[in-house]
Short mmCIF file of C-alpha atoms and ligand atoms in Angstrom, two decimals:
data_model
loop_
_atom_site.label_atom_id
_atom_site.label_comp_id
_atom_site.label_asym_id
_atom_site.label_seq_id
_atom_site.Cartn_x
_atom_site.Cartn_y
_atom_site.Cartn_z
CA MET F 32 9.65 15.35 34.00
CA SER F 33 9.77 16.19 30.32
CA ILE F 34 11.92 13.98 28.05
CA LYS F 35 13.86 15.28 25.04
CA GLY F 36 13.86 13.77 21.57
CA TYR F 37 14.51 14.58 17.93
CA ILE F 38 11.71 15.18 15.45
CA PHE F 39 11.70 16.60 11.93
CA ASP F 40 8.08 17.57 11.41
CA ILE F 41 4.63 17.88 12.89
CA LYS F 42 1.83 17.54 10.40
CA LYS F 43 -1.59 18.88 11.31
CA TYR F 44 -4.99 17.72 10.00
CA SER F 45 -3.58 14.46 8.67
CA ILE F 46 -6.20 11.99 7.43
CA ASN F 47 -3.92 9.16 6.25
CA ASP F 48 -2.13 8.18 9.46
CA GLY F 49 -4.89 6.50 11.44
CA PRO F 50 -8.62 7.12 12.03
CA GLY F 51 -10.15 10.60 11.92
CA ILE F 52 -8.25 13.88 11.85
CA ARG F 53 -4.81 13.53 13.37
CA THR F 54 -1.63 15.31 14.32
CA THR F 55 1.35 13.30 13.08
CA VAL F 56 4.71 13.73 14.77
CA PHE F 57 7.66 12.60 12.64
CA PHE F 58 10.60 11.26 14.65
CA LYS F 59 14.14 11.42 13.35
CA GLY F 60 16.17 8.24 12.95
CA CYS F 61 15.41 4.98 11.16
CA PRO F 62 17.23 1.62 11.29
CA LEU F 63 16.17 0.89 7.70
CA LYS F 64 17.31 2.46 4.44
CA CYS F 65 14.53 1.60 2.00
CA TRP F 66 15.30 2.31 -1.64
CA TRP F 67 11.86 3.88 -2.07
CA CYS F 68 11.94 6.03 1.12
CA HIS F 69 9.92 9.23 0.63
CA ASN F 70 11.22 10.71 3.89
CA PRO F 71 15.01 10.55 3.43
CA GLU F 72 15.33 13.40 5.94
CA SER F 73 14.06 10.96 8.58
CA GLN F 74 16.90 8.48 8.32
CA ARG F 75 19.63 10.14 10.42
CA LYS F 76 18.92 10.52 14.10
CA LEU F 77 20.42 13.98 14.59
CA PRO F 78 19.30 17.25 12.95
CA GLU F 79 21.06 18.00 9.66
CA GLU F 80 21.40 21.01 7.41
CA PHE F 81 21.03 21.46 3.68
CA GLU F 82 20.28 24.23 1.22
CA GLU F 83 16.70 25.17 0.39
CA CYS F 84 15.11 23.17 3.15
CA THR F 85 11.41 22.59 2.56
CA PHE F 86 10.74 21.50 6.11
CA ARG F 87 7.00 21.99 6.54
CA TRP F 88 6.81 23.09 10.16
CA HIS F 89 9.35 24.56 12.56
CA LEU F 90 9.35 24.89 16.30
CA SER F 91 9.48 28.58 16.98
CA HIS F 92 13.01 28.48 18.43
CA ASP F 93 14.32 26.95 15.18
CA TYR F 94 12.27 29.01 12.82
CA GLU F 95 15.17 31.26 11.85
CA ASN F 96 17.33 28.35 10.78
CA LYS F 97 15.72 27.55 7.44
CA LYS F 98 18.44 25.12 6.49
CA ARG F 99 17.97 22.78 9.40
CA VAL F 100 15.94 19.57 9.24
CA GLY F 101 15.12 18.27 12.67
CA SER F 102 14.93 19.76 16.13
CA GLU F 103 15.59 18.62 19.65
CA VAL F 104 12.31 19.13 21.48
CA THR F 105 10.75 18.20 24.80
CA SER F 106 7.69 16.02 25.15
CA GLU F 107 5.94 19.03 26.74
CA GLU F 108 6.55 21.14 23.61
CA VAL F 109 5.18 18.37 21.39
CA MET F 110 2.12 17.95 23.63
CA ILE F 111 1.33 21.66 23.33
CA GLU F 112 1.07 21.17 19.55
CA ILE F 113 -0.94 17.94 19.85
CA GLU F 114 -3.39 19.40 22.36
CA LYS F 115 -4.15 22.42 20.18
CA ASP F 116 -6.31 20.20 17.97
CA VAL F 117 -8.24 18.21 20.58
CA PRO F 118 -11.61 19.60 19.29
CA PHE F 119 -10.82 18.12 15.83
CA TYR F 120 -9.95 14.75 17.34
CA GLU F 121 -13.18 14.73 19.34
CA GLU F 122 -15.28 15.55 16.32
CA SER F 123 -13.65 13.01 14.00
CA ASP F 124 -12.54 10.22 16.38
CA GLY F 125 -8.98 11.19 15.52
CA GLY F 126 -5.87 11.60 17.65
CA ALA F 127 -2.09 11.65 17.53
CA THR F 128 0.17 9.47 15.37
CA PHE F 129 3.89 8.98 15.96
CA SER F 130 5.74 8.24 12.74
CA GLY F 131 9.19 8.75 11.29
CA GLY F 132 11.67 7.40 10.69
CA GLU F 133 11.11 4.82 13.36
CA PRO F 134 9.60 6.29 16.54
CA ILE F 135 10.58 3.25 18.63
CA LEU F 136 14.26 4.16 18.16
CA GLN F 137 13.58 6.91 20.74
CA ILE F 138 11.61 4.64 23.03
CA ASN F 139 11.70 6.76 26.21
CA PHE F 140 10.60 9.91 24.38
CA LEU F 141 7.88 7.96 22.54
CA ASN F 142 6.67 6.24 25.70
CA ASP F 143 6.43 9.57 27.51
CA LEU F 144 4.36 11.09 24.69
CA LEU F 145 2.04 8.07 24.53
CA ILE F 146 1.44 8.19 28.29
CA ARG F 147 0.79 11.95 28.18
CA CYS F 148 -1.74 11.44 25.36
CA LYS F 149 -3.50 8.70 27.31
CA GLU F 150 -3.72 10.98 30.36
CA LYS F 151 -5.56 13.46 28.12
CA ASN F 152 -7.74 10.77 26.50
CA ILE F 153 -6.16 11.32 23.08
CA HIS F 154 -6.25 8.31 20.72
CA THR F 155 -2.72 7.14 19.83
CA ALA F 156 -1.25 5.36 16.80
CA ILE F 157 2.33 4.53 15.94
CA ASP F 158 3.69 3.90 12.48
CA THR F 159 6.45 1.32 12.90
CA THR F 160 8.85 -0.82 10.92
CA GLY F 161 8.66 -3.42 13.70
CA TYR F 162 12.46 -3.63 13.63
CA THR F 163 13.02 -3.58 17.39
CA ASP F 164 13.34 -5.70 20.48
CA PHE F 165 9.86 -7.02 21.39
CA LYS F 166 10.21 -5.62 24.91
CA ASN F 167 9.85 -2.12 23.41
CA LEU F 168 6.53 -3.07 21.82
CA GLU F 169 5.40 -4.54 25.15
CA LEU F 170 6.37 -1.35 26.96
CA ILE F 171 4.11 0.82 24.79
CA TYR F 172 1.35 -1.74 24.15
CA ASN F 173 -1.11 -0.43 26.74
CA SER F 174 -0.75 3.21 25.76
CA THR F 175 -0.95 2.56 21.99
CA ASP F 176 -4.44 2.25 20.49
CA LEU F 177 -3.27 1.28 17.03
CA PHE F 178 -0.09 -0.09 15.43
CA LEU F 179 0.38 0.86 11.76
CA TYR F 180 2.85 -1.91 10.97
CA ASP F 181 4.91 -2.03 7.76
CA LEU F 182 5.28 -5.24 5.77
CA LYS F 183 7.60 -4.96 2.79
CA LEU F 184 9.35 -8.06 1.43
CA MET F 185 8.96 -11.70 2.44
CA ASN F 186 12.24 -12.94 0.96
CA ASP F 187 14.95 -12.12 3.50
CA ASP F 188 17.76 -11.66 0.97
CA LEU F 189 15.63 -9.15 -0.94
CA HIS F 190 14.60 -7.46 2.31
CA ILE F 191 18.26 -7.01 3.22
CA LYS F 192 19.06 -5.75 -0.27
CA TYR F 193 16.27 -3.16 -0.44
CA THR F 194 16.01 -2.04 3.21
CA GLY F 195 19.43 -2.84 4.67
CA VAL F 196 18.12 -5.17 7.41
CA SER F 197 16.75 -8.69 7.82
CA ASN F 198 12.97 -9.19 8.05
CA LYS F 199 13.19 -12.00 10.63
CA ILE F 200 12.70 -9.88 13.75
CA ILE F 201 10.04 -7.78 11.97
CA HIS F 202 7.93 -10.82 11.10
CA ALA F 203 8.43 -12.48 14.50
CA ASN F 204 7.36 -9.27 16.29
CA LEU F 205 4.32 -8.89 14.03
CA LYS F 206 3.20 -12.41 14.86
CA ARG F 207 3.52 -11.81 18.62
CA LEU F 208 1.87 -8.41 18.39
CA SER F 209 -1.10 -9.60 16.35
CA ASP F 210 -1.55 -12.55 18.72
CA SER F 211 -2.06 -10.06 21.55
CA GLY F 212 -5.10 -8.20 20.20
CA ASN F 213 -7.00 -6.40 17.47
CA LYS F 214 -4.73 -3.37 17.18
CA VAL F 215 -2.78 -3.88 13.98
CA VAL F 216 -3.25 -2.27 10.56
CA LEU F 217 -0.72 -3.56 8.03
CA ARG F 218 0.86 -1.05 5.65
CA ILE F 219 2.31 -2.49 2.46
CA PRO F 220 4.31 -0.24 0.14
CA VAL F 221 3.52 -1.18 -3.47
CA VAL F 222 6.81 -0.59 -5.28
CA PRO F 223 6.75 -1.78 -8.92
CA THR F 224 9.11 -4.69 -9.67
CA ILE F 225 10.27 -4.81 -6.03
CA THR F 226 7.38 -5.46 -3.64
CA ASP F 227 4.58 -6.06 -6.19
CA THR F 228 5.88 -9.34 -7.66
CA GLU F 229 3.48 -12.31 -7.68
CA GLU F 230 5.89 -14.25 -5.51
CA ASN F 231 6.12 -11.55 -2.84
CA LEU F 232 2.37 -10.91 -2.77
CA ASP F 233 1.54 -14.63 -2.57
CA GLU F 234 4.02 -15.17 0.26
CA MET F 235 2.66 -12.11 2.04
CA ILE F 236 -0.92 -13.34 1.82
CA LYS F 237 0.14 -16.74 3.18
CA PHE F 238 1.90 -15.05 6.09
CA ILE F 239 -0.94 -12.62 6.86
CA MET F 240 -3.46 -15.46 6.86
CA SER F 241 -1.42 -17.13 9.61
CA LEU F 242 -1.81 -14.00 11.80
CA LYS F 243 -4.69 -13.21 14.11
CA ASN F 244 -6.42 -9.89 14.59
CA ILE F 245 -5.31 -7.93 11.53
CA ARG F 246 -7.77 -5.05 11.48
CA GLU F 247 -7.08 -3.81 7.96
CA ILE F 248 -4.52 -3.76 5.16
CA ASN F 249 -3.41 -0.47 3.59
CA LEU F 250 -1.72 -0.61 0.19
CA LEU F 251 0.56 2.41 -0.20
CA PRO F 252 1.44 3.11 -3.85
CA TYR F 253 5.04 4.15 -4.52
CA HIS F 254 5.24 7.81 -5.52
CA LYS F 255 7.96 10.15 -6.72
CA SER F 256 7.31 13.08 -4.40
CA ALA F 257 10.67 12.68 -2.64
CA GLU F 258 12.70 13.27 -5.81
CA SER F 259 13.42 16.91 -5.00
CA LYS F 260 14.31 16.06 -1.40
CA TYR F 261 16.99 13.62 -2.60
CA ASN F 262 18.39 16.31 -4.89
CA LYS F 263 18.41 19.01 -2.24
CA MET F 264 19.91 16.71 0.38
CA LYS F 265 22.47 15.43 -2.14
CA LYS F 266 21.46 11.88 -1.22
CA GLU F 267 21.44 9.10 -3.79
CA ASN F 268 17.98 8.32 -5.16
CA LYS F 269 18.23 4.62 -5.96
CA LEU F 270 15.04 4.53 -8.02
CA PRO F 271 15.26 7.64 -10.22
CA ASP F 272 13.42 6.09 -13.19
CA LEU F 273 10.80 4.01 -11.42
CA GLU F 274 7.23 5.02 -12.25
CA PRO F 275 4.38 4.73 -9.71
CA PRO F 276 1.87 1.89 -10.15
CA ASN F 277 -1.28 2.91 -12.07
CA SER F 278 -4.77 2.56 -10.63
CA GLU F 279 -5.46 -0.63 -12.59
CA GLU F 280 -2.42 -2.31 -11.02
CA MET F 281 -3.38 -1.06 -7.57
CA ASN F 282 -6.95 -2.32 -7.93
CA SER F 283 -5.76 -5.72 -9.09
CA ILE F 284 -3.50 -6.07 -6.02
CA LYS F 285 -6.36 -4.87 -3.82
CA SER F 286 -8.66 -7.56 -5.26
CA LYS F 287 -6.00 -10.20 -4.66
CA PHE F 288 -5.87 -9.37 -0.95
CA GLU F 289 -9.65 -8.91 -0.69
CA SER F 290 -10.29 -12.34 -2.21
CA THR F 291 -8.81 -13.84 0.94
CA GLY F 292 -11.25 -11.95 3.15
CA PHE F 293 -9.19 -8.97 4.32
CA ASN F 294 -10.49 -5.45 4.59
CA VAL F 295 -8.19 -3.59 2.17
CA LYS F 296 -7.71 0.07 1.32
CA ILE F 297 -5.53 1.84 -1.22
CA GLY F 298 -3.72 4.62 0.59
CA GLY F 299 -3.46 5.36 4.28
CA TYR F 300 -6.03 4.47 6.90
S1 SF4 G 650 11.21 2.44 7.11
FE1 SF4 G 650 10.15 4.23 6.30
S2 SF4 G 650 11.34 5.96 7.04
FE2 SF4 G 650 12.64 4.16 7.31
S3 SF4 G 650 13.87 4.09 5.45
FE3 SF4 G 650 12.08 2.80 5.11
S4 SF4 G 650 10.59 4.12 4.10
FE4 SF4 G 650 12.17 5.47 5.02
#
């Protein structure tokens, strides 16, 4: 039986969301509200409408509604899109990535898609905030080949201020998840003056060194590409004047993590 869920995009030929060439499915809904979010259209669970939508891909039955961001779709419809690119996955050791938003918010829909991918031998990755009950991570553990797990701020007060939620459950889940096997790539957004402070980076390194089985660390530089989305959606951009980190700053943070023995990359996987 096919399960329904809400997505806002499907990106083909992605090379930054896991190994190889991938199809990335963006789920709607996120429990966090990060100040630097570059997908503000992901945050609400239900489809929404706004002028001049620049939604990159539409399911055919929504194609006429250019103002709508997000569609209710079935897992079968999503699998049709994922399976179109199986030859690319086979050639590049790629697969499907479920991102968002937070895909675990729609756990039954996500679980169904992961199981369907596994039945077709398609490699699976999920991009997660980790802000969930651990039982959800356990449910999808066997059908997920790779967790792309976000780590943002170590100080809980700052985490609450800049994302809207506490980091306690996120860090506890990461510890349990990494204890269970070599399936975790950490994704750290580098947001000048917020996540790139010496204090935050030092605390992060201390925490990561206490974890087992971290496969790689990805440093994701803050960028301003969402500016026009905030304007079009009439949502408040809380960091209108913040400039992205330059390559010197990024390389210095990379060296800091590398000096402790981690495999580190600037950008996605
Ligand atoms: S977790 Fe990701 S999608 Fe959710 S608000 Fe933060 S940046 Fe946006």
